[in-house]
Amino acid sequence: MRFGTFVFSISHDPQQDHQVIENTLREVELAEAIGLDAVWLTEHHFDGAVAYADPVVFGAAVAMRTRRVRIGFAVVEMALHHPVRLAVQTALLDNLSRGRLIVGTGRGSAYNEFEYIGFGTTMDEGRRMMAEAEEVMVKAWTGEDVRHEGRYWNLSFPRLRPPPFQKPHPPLVRACIGEESMLDMAKIGRPVLLGVQPIETLRQRLQRYRDTMLGTSFDADAVEKALDDTWAQRALYVADSNDEAQEVASGALKRYRHHLDESRRRYNPGGLPPRKPGAPPNPNEMVEHVFLAGTPKRIAEQVAALREIGVRNLLLNVNMGQMPPGQVERSMKLFGEKVLPMFRA
């Protein structure tokens, strides 16, 4: 299995953004030092949900601070970027990192309408633009005498400079919240980033992804390659006792949910989206689904259970809800020393 850190660095206080960013860079360096395979950066604006806000700019800092880990986006919000500008920036970042970039794309938050308004667009418009934006970006990465005439962009240019380091271009993955969007990616053979789901739901979705690819004329090797590049998400906290880990995880999840919900309540035109009557609890609000939490032995058991249902790569939020830096460091080191070696054979 491969493991990456999901760098979702909440900052509750604007005056602390700079310090949180510094702490996050140290967290990234530690991720490489303990043997993680990837660093996954995300994008959120205006509310401190992610202190560094821009994964492309922050990714350049990560490229300079590391030598080995892959640098992924989970995700870059396509609706907030011109696709040619994004192609230029990611091609440069791919060169700066010497081919370590993975471009994870997504519509962005399903709930943060205020982010789209801040960039002069809407969530619905972002959804409609998505496919064409990706098409333009791939053309820019790979083409010469590029021309595009579409619904949203009409453009032409000789070629992209610098071209991407990876050929034909950095790997593309798509973040998928719902099963339908995941199956759309399976039909084109695109690897996916899967959010927090109960383990049985995750098992079913991975099987449906496999079946859909096989039913869309992809051969077994192509299916294996796509699954090998697919990542599932969990949060992580490793401690000396299960009780301590559960207590820390519960507090972290509460702070995380409060920050996101309060931002949506304050900044969305319609406030916090209401829960549908009779809807079951969201897995993202339940510690048992969100976290791998416990002693190294317990964490290893939880990881093994995920491996058993077909998860090959875990994207781990090691600092949910702005934990104290010392707490994060100890948890990460315990994971690197006690858990990671069990899954390297």
PDB file of N, CA and C in Angstrom, residues 87-125:
ATOM      1  N   ALA A  87      -2.645  25.201 -16.768  1.00  0.00           N
ATOM      2  CA  ALA A  87      -1.721  24.317 -17.488  1.00  0.00           C
ATOM      3  C   ALA A  87      -0.291  24.835 -17.395  1.00  0.00           C
ATOM      4  N   VAL A  88      -0.112  26.151 -17.540  1.00  0.00           N
ATOM      5  CA  VAL A  88       1.220  26.750 -17.428  1.00  0.00           C
ATOM      6  C   VAL A  88       1.780  26.536 -16.020  1.00  0.00           C
ATOM      7  N   GLN A  89       0.972  26.842 -15.012  1.00  0.00           N
ATOM      8  CA  GLN A  89       1.440  26.743 -13.632  1.00  0.00           C
ATOM      9  C   GLN A  89       1.788  25.303 -13.258  1.00  0.00           C
ATOM     10  N   THR A  90       0.950  24.353 -13.666  1.00  0.00           N
ATOM     11  CA  THR A  90       1.213  22.964 -13.312  1.00  0.00           C
ATOM     12  C   THR A  90       2.384  22.397 -14.100  1.00  0.00           C
ATOM     13  N   ALA A  91       2.560  22.836 -15.340  1.00  0.00           N
ATOM     14  CA  ALA A  91       3.737  22.402 -16.099  1.00  0.00           C
ATOM     15  C   ALA A  91       5.015  22.889 -15.425  1.00  0.00           C
ATOM     16  N   LEU A  92       5.005  24.126 -14.960  1.00  0.00           N
ATOM     17  CA  LEU A  92       6.169  24.644 -14.243  1.00  0.00           C
ATOM     18  C   LEU A  92       6.399  23.860 -12.955  1.00  0.00           C
ATOM     19  N   LEU A  93       5.334  23.607 -12.191  1.00  0.00           N
ATOM     20  CA  LEU A  93       5.472  22.861 -10.947  1.00  0.00           C
ATOM     21  C   LEU A  93       5.964  21.446 -11.214  1.00  0.00           C
ATOM     22  N   ASP A  94       5.536  20.838 -12.307  1.00  0.00           N
ATOM     23  CA  ASP A  94       6.013  19.505 -12.661  1.00  0.00           C
ATOM     24  C   ASP A  94       7.511  19.528 -12.931  1.00  0.00           C
ATOM     25  N   ASN A  95       7.990  20.609 -13.554  1.00  0.00           N
ATOM     26  CA  ASN A  95       9.429  20.747 -13.771  1.00  0.00           C
ATOM     27  C   ASN A  95      10.175  21.008 -12.467  1.00  0.00           C
ATOM     28  N   LEU A  96       9.646  21.888 -11.625  1.00  0.00           N
ATOM     29  CA  LEU A  96      10.304  22.188 -10.354  1.00  0.00           C
ATOM     30  C   LEU A  96      10.425  20.946  -9.471  1.00  0.00           C
ATOM     31  N   SER A  97       9.450  20.070  -9.563  1.00  0.00           N
ATOM     32  CA  SER A  97       9.462  18.852  -8.742  1.00  0.00           C
ATOM     33  C   SER A  97      10.092  17.664  -9.463  1.00  0.00           C
ATOM     34  N   ARG A  98      10.546  17.879 -10.678  1.00  0.00           N
ATOM     35  CA  ARG A  98      11.147  16.827 -11.511  1.00  0.00           C
ATOM     36  C   ARG A  98      10.203  15.639 -11.665  1.00  0.00           C
ATOM     37  N   GLY A  99       8.957  15.981 -12.054  1.00  0.00           N
ATOM     38  CA  GLY A  99       8.001  14.952 -12.436  1.00  0.00           C
ATOM     39  C   GLY A  99       7.280  14.280 -11.289  1.00  0.00           C
ATOM     40  N   ARG A 100       7.081  15.001 -10.188  1.00  0.00           N
ATOM     41  CA  ARG A 100       6.397  14.396  -9.034  1.00  0.00           C
ATOM     42  C   ARG A 100       4.943  14.822  -8.908  1.00  0.00           C
ATOM     43  N   LEU A 101       4.420  15.575  -9.859  1.00  0.00           N
ATOM     44  CA  LEU A 101       3.090  16.155  -9.720  1.00  0.00           C
ATOM     45  C   LEU A 101       1.988  15.186 -10.146  1.00  0.00           C
ATOM     46  N   ILE A 102       0.906  15.167  -9.365  1.00  0.00           N
ATOM     47  CA  ILE A 102      -0.353  14.502  -9.726  1.00  0.00           C
ATOM     48  C   ILE A 102      -1.436  15.569  -9.661  1.00  0.00           C
ATOM     49  N   VAL A 103      -2.147  15.770 -10.746  1.00  0.00           N
ATOM     50  CA  VAL A 103      -3.160  16.823 -10.794  1.00  0.00           C
ATOM     51  C   VAL A 103      -4.533  16.219 -10.514  1.00  0.00           C
ATOM     52  N   GLY A 104      -4.987  16.434  -9.304  1.00  0.00           N
ATOM     53  CA  GLY A 104      -6.332  16.026  -8.925  1.00  0.00           C
ATOM     54  C   GLY A 104      -7.286  17.183  -9.161  1.00  0.00           C
ATOM     55  N   THR A 105      -8.328  16.957  -9.917  1.00  0.00           N
ATOM     56  CA  THR A 105      -9.273  18.016 -10.256  1.00  0.00           C
ATOM     57  C   THR A 105     -10.622  17.732  -9.603  1.00  0.00           C
ATOM     58  N   GLY A 106     -11.380  18.790  -9.457  1.00  0.00           N
ATOM     59  CA  GLY A 106     -12.711  18.641  -8.905  1.00  0.00           C
ATOM     60  C   GLY A 106     -13.501  19.911  -9.110  1.00  0.00           C
ATOM     61  N   ARG A 107     -14.793  19.776  -8.998  1.00  0.00           N
ATOM     62  CA  ARG A 107     -15.656  20.949  -9.054  1.00  0.00           C
ATOM     63  C   ARG A 107     -15.397  21.846  -7.876  1.00  0.00           C
ATOM     64  N   GLY A 108     -14.820  21.283  -6.805  1.00  0.00           N
ATOM     65  CA  GLY A 108     -14.591  22.035  -5.588  1.00  0.00           C
ATOM     66  C   GLY A 108     -15.626  21.661  -4.558  1.00  0.00           C
ATOM     67  N   SER A 109     -15.793  22.507  -3.563  1.00  0.00           N
ATOM     68  CA  SER A 109     -16.720  22.204  -2.479  1.00  0.00           C
ATOM     69  C   SER A 109     -18.151  22.122  -2.987  1.00  0.00           C
ATOM     70  N   ALA A 110     -18.875  21.155  -2.467  1.00  0.00           N
ATOM     71  CA  ALA A 110     -20.296  21.044  -2.786  1.00  0.00           C
ATOM     72  C   ALA A 110     -21.147  21.979  -1.934  1.00  0.00           C
ATOM     73  N   TYR A 111     -20.527  22.645  -0.962  1.00  0.00           N
ATOM     74  CA  TYR A 111     -21.305  23.436   0.004  1.00  0.00           C
ATOM     75  C   TYR A 111     -20.826  24.877   0.156  1.00  0.00           C
ATOM     76  N   ASN A 112     -19.602  25.190  -0.252  1.00  0.00           N
ATOM     77  CA  ASN A 112     -19.051  26.534  -0.045  1.00  0.00           C
ATOM     78  C   ASN A 112     -19.382  27.447  -1.220  1.00  0.00           C
ATOM     79  N   GLU A 113     -20.630  27.843  -1.309  1.00  0.00           N
ATOM     80  CA  GLU A 113     -21.046  28.717  -2.406  1.00  0.00           C
ATOM     81  C   GLU A 113     -20.283  30.035  -2.375  1.00  0.00           C
ATOM     82  N   PHE A 114     -19.901  30.489  -1.184  1.00  0.00           N
ATOM     83  CA  PHE A 114     -19.211  31.772  -1.064  1.00  0.00           C
ATOM     84  C   PHE A 114     -17.873  31.788  -1.781  1.00  0.00           C
ATOM     85  N   GLU A 115     -17.227  30.639  -1.935  1.00  0.00           N
ATOM     86  CA  GLU A 115     -15.957  30.609  -2.659  1.00  0.00           C
ATOM     87  C   GLU A 115     -16.162  30.961  -4.136  1.00  0.00           C
ATOM     88  N   TYR A 116     -17.196  30.411  -4.739  1.00  0.00           N
ATOM     89  CA  TYR A 116     -17.473  30.662  -6.146  1.00  0.00           C
ATOM     90  C   TYR A 116     -17.873  32.122  -6.355  1.00  0.00           C
ATOM     91  N   ILE A 117     -18.712  32.632  -5.469  1.00  0.00           N
ATOM     92  CA  ILE A 117     -19.129  34.026  -5.575  1.00  0.00           C
ATOM     93  C   ILE A 117     -17.917  34.942  -5.513  1.00  0.00           C
ATOM     94  N   GLY A 118     -16.951  34.608  -4.662  1.00  0.00           N
ATOM     95  CA  GLY A 118     -15.749  35.426  -4.543  1.00  0.00           C
ATOM     96  C   GLY A 118     -14.920  35.474  -5.807  1.00  0.00           C
ATOM     97  N   PHE A 119     -15.049  34.474  -6.655  1.00  0.00           N
ATOM     98  CA  PHE A 119     -14.325  34.450  -7.927  1.00  0.00           C
ATOM     99  C   PHE A 119     -15.246  34.770  -9.112  1.00  0.00           C
ATOM    100  N   GLY A 120     -16.444  35.265  -8.814  1.00  0.00           N
ATOM    101  CA  GLY A 120     -17.334  35.727  -9.870  1.00  0.00           C
ATOM    102  C   GLY A 120     -18.026  34.646 -10.652  1.00  0.00           C
ATOM    103  N   THR A 121     -18.209  33.466 -10.040  1.00  0.00           N
ATOM    104  CA  THR A 121     -18.899  32.390 -10.734  1.00  0.00           C
ATOM    105  C   THR A 121     -19.871  31.721  -9.764  1.00  0.00           C
ATOM    106  N   THR A 122     -20.417  30.589 -10.155  1.00  0.00           N
ATOM    107  CA  THR A 122     -21.368  29.859  -9.313  1.00  0.00           C
ATOM    108  C   THR A 122     -21.007  28.386  -9.311  1.00  0.00           C
ATOM    109  N   MET A 123     -21.558  27.654  -8.341  1.00  0.00           N
ATOM    110  CA  MET A 123     -21.313  26.216  -8.294  1.00  0.00           C
ATOM    111  C   MET A 123     -21.861  25.516  -9.532  1.00  0.00           C
ATOM    112  N   ASP A 124     -23.039  25.919  -9.985  1.00  0.00           N
ATOM    113  CA  ASP A 124     -23.622  25.286 -11.170  1.00  0.00           C
ATOM    114  C   ASP A 124     -22.778  25.546 -12.411  1.00  0.00           C
ATOM    115  N   GLU A 125     -22.316  26.780 -12.541  1.00  0.00           N
ATOM    116  CA  GLU A 125     -21.465  27.109 -13.693  1.00  0.00           C
ATOM    117  C   GLU A 125     -20.168  26.305 -13.640  1.00  0.00           C
TER     118      GLU A 125
END
